[in-house]
CSV table of C-alpha atoms in Angstrom, one decimal:
chain,number,residue,atom,x,y,z
A,214,UNK,CA,0.0,0.0,0.0
A,215,UNK,CA,1.4,3.4,-0.9
A,216,UNK,CA,1.6,6.4,1.5
A,217,UNK,CA,-1.2,8.1,-0.4
A,218,UNK,CA,-3.4,5.1,0.0
A,219,UNK,CA,-2.6,4.7,3.6
A,220,UNK,CA,-3.4,8.4,4.2
A,221,UNK,CA,-6.7,7.8,2.5
A,222,UNK,CA,-7.5,5.0,5.0
A,223,UNK,CA,-6.5,7.4,7.8
A,224,UNK,CA,-8.8,10.1,6.4
A,225,UNK,CA,-11.7,7.7,6.4
A,226,UNK,CA,-11.0,6.6,9.9
A,227,UNK,CA,-10.9,10.2,11.0
A,228,UNK,CA,-14.4,10.7,9.5
A,229,UNK,CA,-15.8,7.5,11.0
A,230,UNK,CA,-14.3,7.5,14.5
A,231,UNK,CA,-16.2,10.5,15.9
A,232,UNK,CA,-19.5,8.5,15.4
A,233,UNK,CA,-18.2,6.2,18.1
A,234,UNK,CA,-16.2,8.7,20.2
A,235,UNK,CA,-19.2,11.1,20.7
A,236,UNK,CA,-20.4,9.0,23.6
A,237,UNK,CA,-17.3,9.8,25.7
A,238,UNK,CA,-18.4,13.4,26.0
A,239,UNK,CA,-22.1,12.9,26.3
A,240,UNK,CA,-24.2,12.8,29.4
A,241,UNK,CA,-26.3,9.8,28.3
A,242,UNK,CA,-23.7,7.1,29.0
A,243,UNK,CA,-23.0,8.5,32.4
A,244,UNK,CA,-26.7,8.5,33.2
A,245,UNK,CA,-27.3,5.0,31.9
A,246,UNK,CA,-24.4,3.4,33.6
A,247,UNK,CA,-24.8,5.3,36.8
A,248,UNK,CA,-28.3,3.8,37.0
A,249,UNK,CA,-26.6,0.4,37.2
A,250,UNK,CA,-24.7,1.6,40.3
A,251,UNK,CA,-21.4,2.6,38.7
A,252,UNK,CA,-19.6,5.8,39.8
A,253,UNK,CA,-19.8,8.6,37.3
A,254,UNK,CA,-16.6,9.5,35.5
A,255,UNK,CA,-13.7,7.0,35.5
A,256,UNK,CA,-15.6,3.9,36.6
A,257,UNK,CA,-18.3,4.5,33.9
A,258,UNK,CA,-15.7,5.0,31.2
A,259,UNK,CA,-13.4,2.0,32.2
A,260,UNK,CA,-16.3,-0.4,32.6
A,261,UNK,CA,-18.1,0.7,29.4
A,262,UNK,CA,-15.0,0.3,27.2
A,263,UNK,CA,-13.7,-2.9,29.0
A,264,UNK,CA,-17.1,-4.6,29.1
A,265,UNK,CA,-16.7,-6.5,25.8
A,266,UNK,CA,-13.6,-8.2,27.4
A,267,UNK,CA,-15.7,-9.6,30.2
A,268,UNK,CA,-15.2,-9.3,34.0
A,269,UNK,CA,-11.4,-8.7,33.6
A,270,UNK,CA,-9.0,-7.5,36.2
A,271,UNK,CA,-7.1,-4.1,36.3
A,272,UNK,CA,-4.0,-5.6,34.7
A,273,UNK,CA,-5.9,-6.5,31.5
A,274,UNK,CA,-7.5,-3.1,31.3
A,275,UNK,CA,-4.2,-1.3,31.8
A,276,UNK,CA,-2.5,-3.5,29.1
A,277,UNK,CA,-5.2,-3.0,26.5
A,278,UNK,CA,-5.9,0.7,27.2
A,279,UNK,CA,-2.1,1.5,27.3
A,280,UNK,CA,-2.0,5.1,28.5
A,281,UNK,CA,-3.8,4.8,31.8
A,282,UNK,CA,-2.1,4.9,35.2
A,283,UNK,CA,-2.4,1.3,36.5
A,284,UNK,CA,-3.1,2.6,40.0
A,285,UNK,CA,-5.9,4.7,38.6
A,286,UNK,CA,-7.4,1.7,36.9
A,287,UNK,CA,-7.1,-0.4,40.1
A,288,UNK,CA,-9.4,2.0,41.9
A,289,UNK,CA,-12.3,1.1,39.6
A,290,UNK,CA,-11.6,-2.3,38.1
A,291,UNK,CA,-12.5,-5.0,39.1
A,292,UNK,CA,-14.7,-3.1,41.7
A,293,UNK,CA,-17.1,-2.3,38.8
A,294,UNK,CA,-17.9,-6.0,38.4
A,295,UNK,CA,-19.0,-6.3,42.0
A,296,UNK,CA,-21.7,-3.6,41.3
A,297,UNK,CA,-23.0,-4.9,37.9
A,298,UNK,CA,-22.1,-7.2,35.1
A,299,UNK,CA,-20.4,-6.7,31.7
A,300,UNK,CA,-23.5,-7.9,30.0
A,301,UNK,CA,-25.7,-5.2,31.7
A,302,UNK,CA,-23.0,-2.6,30.9
A,303,UNK,CA,-23.1,-3.6,27.2
A,304,UNK,CA,-26.9,-3.3,27.1
A,305,UNK,CA,-26.7,0.1,28.8
A,306,UNK,CA,-23.8,1.2,26.5
A,307,UNK,CA,-25.8,0.5,23.4
A,308,UNK,CA,-28.9,2.2,24.8
A,309,UNK,CA,-26.8,5.3,25.6
A,310,UNK,CA,-25.3,5.4,22.1
A,311,UNK,CA,-28.8,5.3,20.7
A,312,UNK,CA,-29.9,8.2,22.9
A,313,UNK,CA,-26.8,10.2,22.2
A,314,UNK,CA,-27.0,9.9,18.4
A,315,UNK,CA,-30.7,10.7,18.5
A,316,UNK,CA,-30.1,13.9,20.4
A,317,UNK,CA,-27.1,15.0,18.3
A,318,UNK,CA,-28.0,13.9,14.8
A,319,UNK,CA,-31.8,14.1,14.9
A,320,UNK,CA,-34.4,11.6,13.6
A,321,UNK,CA,-34.2,12.7,10.0
A,322,UNK,CA,-30.5,11.7,9.8
A,323,UNK,CA,-31.0,8.5,11.7
A,324,UNK,CA,-33.7,7.3,9.3
A,325,UNK,CA,-32.0,8.5,6.1
A,326,UNK,CA,-30.9,6.4,3.2
A,327,UNK,CA,-27.4,7.9,3.8
A,328,UNK,CA,-27.3,6.4,7.3
A,329,UNK,CA,-28.2,3.0,6.0
A,330,UNK,CA,-25.6,3.3,3.2
A,331,UNK,CA,-22.9,4.4,5.6
A,332,UNK,CA,-23.7,1.5,8.0
A,333,UNK,CA,-23.5,-1.0,5.2
A,334,UNK,CA,-20.1,0.4,3.9
A,335,UNK,CA,-18.6,0.5,7.4
A,336,UNK,CA,-19.7,-3.0,8.2
A,337,UNK,CA,-18.3,-4.2,4.9
A,338,UNK,CA,-14.9,-2.6,5.8
A,339,UNK,CA,-14.9,-4.5,9.1
A,340,UNK,CA,-15.0,-7.8,7.3
A,341,UNK,CA,-11.3,-7.5,6.7
A,342,UNK,CA,-10.3,-6.6,10.2
A,343,UNK,CA,-8.0,-9.1,11.9
A,344,UNK,CA,-8.4,-10.4,15.5
A,345,UNK,CA,-4.7,-11.4,16.0
A,346,UNK,CA,-3.0,-9.2,18.7
A,347,UNK,CA,-6.1,-6.9,18.7
A,348,UNK,CA,-7.9,-7.7,22.0
A,349,UNK,CA,-10.2,-4.7,22.1
A,350,UNK,CA,-11.2,-5.1,18.5
A,351,UNK,CA,-11.7,-8.9,18.8
A,352,UNK,CA,-13.8,-8.6,21.9
A,353,UNK,CA,-16.1,-6.0,20.3
A,354,UNK,CA,-16.2,-8.1,17.1
A,355,UNK,CA,-17.9,-10.9,19.0
A,356,UNK,CA,-20.9,-8.6,19.8
A,357,UNK,CA,-24.0,-8.8,17.7
A,358,UNK,CA,-24.6,-6.2,15.0
A,359,UNK,CA,-27.6,-4.0,16.0
A,360,UNK,CA,-30.5,-3.9,13.6
A,361,UNK,CA,-31.1,-0.1,13.5
A,362,UNK,CA,-28.8,1.5,10.9
A,363,UNK,CA,-27.5,4.2,13.1
A,364,UNK,CA,-26.6,1.7,15.8
A,365,UNK,CA,-25.1,-0.6,13.2
A,366,UNK,CA,-22.9,2.3,12.1
A,367,UNK,CA,-22.0,3.1,15.7
A,368,UNK,CA,-21.0,-0.6,16.2
A,369,UNK,CA,-19.0,-0.6,13.0
A,370,UNK,CA,-17.3,2.7,14.0
A,371,UNK,CA,-16.4,1.0,17.3
A,372,UNK,CA,-14.8,-1.9,15.5
A,373,UNK,CA,-12.8,0.2,13.1
A,374,UNK,CA,-11.7,2.5,16.0
A,375,UNK,CA,-10.6,-0.3,18.2
A,376,UNK,CA,-8.9,-2.2,15.3
A,377,UNK,CA,-6.8,0.9,14.5
A,378,UNK,CA,-6.3,1.6,18.2
A,379,UNK,CA,-4.9,-1.9,18.9
A,380,UNK,CA,-2.5,-1.5,16.0
A,381,UNK,CA,-1.5,2.0,17.1
A,382,UNK,CA,-0.5,0.6,20.5
A,383,UNK,CA,1.8,-1.8,18.9
A,384,UNK,CA,3.3,1.1,16.9
A,385,UNK,CA,3.8,3.1,20.2
A,386,UNK,CA,5.5,0.2,21.8
A,387,UNK,CA,7.9,-0.2,18.8
A,388,UNK,CA,8.6,3.6,19.1
A,389,UNK,CA,9.7,3.0,22.7
A,390,UNK,CA,7.0,5.2,24.2
A,391,UNK,CA,5.3,4.5,27.5
A,392,UNK,CA,1.6,5.3,27.9
A,393,UNK,CA,2.1,8.7,29.5
A,394,UNK,CA,5.0,9.6,27.1
A,395,UNK,CA,2.6,8.9,24.2
A,396,UNK,CA,0.0,11.2,25.8
A,397,UNK,CA,2.4,14.0,26.4
A,398,UNK,CA,3.7,13.9,22.8
A,399,UNK,CA,0.2,13.7,21.5
A,400,UNK,CA,-0.8,16.8,23.6
A,401,UNK,CA,2.2,18.7,22.3
A,402,UNK,CA,0.7,18.6,18.8
A,403,UNK,CA,-2.0,21.1,20.0
A,404,UNK,CA,-4.8,19.0,18.3
A,405,UNK,CA,-5.3,16.5,21.1
A,406,UNK,CA,-7.2,16.7,24.4
A,407,UNK,CA,-5.8,19.1,26.9
A,408,UNK,CA,-3.2,17.9,29.4
A,409,UNK,CA,-5.7,18.6,32.2
A,410,UNK,CA,-8.2,16.2,30.6
A,411,UNK,CA,-5.6,13.6,29.9
A,412,UNK,CA,-4.4,13.7,33.5
A,413,UNK,CA,-7.9,13.6,35.0
A,414,UNK,CA,-9.2,10.8,32.8
A,415,UNK,CA,-6.1,8.7,32.7
A,416,UNK,CA,-5.1,9.2,36.3
A,417,UNK,CA,-1.7,10.9,36.0
A,418,UNK,CA,-0.6,13.6,38.5
A,419,UNK,CA,0.7,17.0,37.5
A,420,UNK,CA,4.1,15.9,38.9
A,421,UNK,CA,4.1,12.7,36.7
A,422,UNK,CA,3.2,14.8,33.7
A,423,UNK,CA,5.9,17.3,34.3
A,424,UNK,CA,8.5,14.6,35.0
A,425,UNK,CA,7.6,12.9,31.7
A,426,UNK,CA,7.9,16.2,29.8
A,427,UNK,CA,11.4,16.6,31.2
A,428,UNK,CA,12.3,13.0,30.2
A,429,UNK,CA,11.1,13.7,26.6
A,430,UNK,CA,13.2,16.9,26.5
A,431,UNK,CA,16.2,14.9,27.5
A,432,UNK,CA,15.5,12.5,24.7
A,433,UNK,CA,15.3,15.4,22.3
A,434,UNK,CA,11.6,14.9,21.5
A,435,UNK,CA,10.3,18.1,23.1
A,436,UNK,CA,11.9,21.5,23.2
A,437,UNK,CA,12.1,23.8,26.2
A,438,UNK,CA,8.7,25.3,25.4
A,439,UNK,CA,7.1,21.8,25.4
A,440,UNK,CA,6.7,21.7,21.6
A,441,UNK,CA,7.6,18.8,19.4
A,442,UNK,CA,11.2,18.9,18.1
A,443,UNK,CA,12.0,17.7,14.6
A,444,UNK,CA,12.9,14.4,16.1
A,445,UNK,CA,9.7,14.3,18.1
A,446,UNK,CA,7.6,15.0,15.1
A,447,UNK,CA,9.5,12.4,13.1
A,448,UNK,CA,8.9,9.7,15.8
A,449,UNK,CA,5.2,10.4,15.9
A,450,UNK,CA,5.1,10.4,12.1
A,451,UNK,CA,6.8,7.0,12.0
A,452,UNK,CA,4.3,5.6,14.5
A,453,UNK,CA,1.4,7.0,12.4
A,454,UNK,CA,2.7,5.5,9.2
A,455,UNK,CA,3.1,2.1,10.9
A,456,UNK,CA,-0.4,2.4,12.3
A,457,UNK,CA,-1.7,3.1,8.8
A,458,UNK,CA,0.1,-0.1,7.5
A,459,UNK,CA,-1.4,-2.2,10.3
A,460,UNK,CA,-4.9,-0.7,9.6
A,461,UNK,CA,-4.8,-0.9,5.8
A,462,UNK,CA,-6.9,-4.1,5.4
A,463,UNK,CA,-10.4,-2.6,6.0
A,464,UNK,CA,-9.9,0.1,3.4
A,465,UNK,CA,-8.2,-2.2,0.9
A,466,UNK,CA,-11.2,-4.5,1.3
A,467,UNK,CA,-13.6,-1.6,0.8
A,468,UNK,CA,-11.8,-0.2,-2.3
A,469,UNK,CA,-11.0,3.4,-3.2
A,470,UNK,CA,-14.5,4.4,-4.4
A,471,UNK,CA,-16.4,2.9,-1.5
A,472,UNK,CA,-13.8,4.3,1.0
A,473,UNK,CA,-14.2,7.7,-0.5
A,474,UNK,CA,-18.0,7.4,-0.2
A,475,UNK,CA,-17.8,6.2,3.4
A,476,UNK,CA,-15.5,9.1,4.2
A,477,UNK,CA,-18.1,11.5,2.6
A,478,UNK,CA,-21.1,10.1,4.4
A,479,UNK,CA,-19.4,9.6,7.8
A,480,UNK,CA,-17.7,13.0,7.5
A,481,UNK,CA,-21.1,14.6,7.1
A,482,UNK,CA,-22.6,12.9,10.2
A,483,UNK,CA,-19.4,13.7,12.2
A,484,UNK,CA,-19.7,17.4,11.1
A,485,UNK,CA,-23.2,17.4,12.4
A,486,UNK,CA,-22.0,16.0,15.7
A,487,UNK,CA,-19.3,18.6,16.1
A,488,UNK,CA,-21.8,21.4,15.2
A,489,UNK,CA,-24.1,20.0,17.9
A,490,UNK,CA,-21.4,20.3,20.5
A,491,UNK,CA,-20.4,16.7,20.8
A,492,UNK,CA,-16.7,17.6,21.3
A,493,UNK,CA,-16.5,20.7,23.5
A,494,UNK,CA,-13.6,22.9,22.4
A,495,UNK,CA,-12.6,23.4,26.0
A,496,UNK,CA,-11.3,19.9,26.1
A,497,UNK,CA,-8.9,20.2,23.2
A,498,UNK,CA,-5.5,22.0,22.9
A,499,UNK,CA,-2.2,22.2,24.7
A,500,UNK,CA,-3.5,23.7,27.9
């Protein structure tokens, strides 16, 4: 696959992924899972994303999520499974995705022919995803495909997101980056969530964040202002290129024309999500 083709796959992923990620900033999942007895915030997030894996311990979650402080994970997992079950969490998760998309996209979009077409294309792309060394993708791939087109699209977006994510973690490991180092470098681009949000949701302290920035400066990956150096940008670029290679199969399977069409359709829905406030600007940037 050429670099151009790989970037086309990445472009499609960037259009599709917000359809899944919108739930992380929405109140509906917090409400639905809190009704099961889970604590709002970290416990809801960790249980919701880990539920396809079953009632796993903290070690499995830390390993598969990569950039979370293990001590942070231990505060909530496996305690979440003493409150409720993964099966109940999965039911509530899908119900919350339904409510979130209904609120943000509106009934007309959800029942449109474009929604049905996007779901079919995205599901077709997932047919070429691989389970090997991709635990979060593989666990989600064993879940049934919802009948409603917008939920089928959300499910497919989840599969494509976790498939790419599992491959990206392999690329980060090859790059020699720890979980918190990857977060700090990502934040330094200015396009990622803020350091405050990363620290709060991943369980890292300000002291740990500052120490990691110092370590990355010593490695020549950040400059004194905390911006990416040429070497830092190159390392991130290499990791992204490898991630593209590991994530090429779904878009090769879909083909150029269908990939472009899915990018167009999903991009339109994602644009609507952004306009509706699904991704608050306050959570993004270097601050």
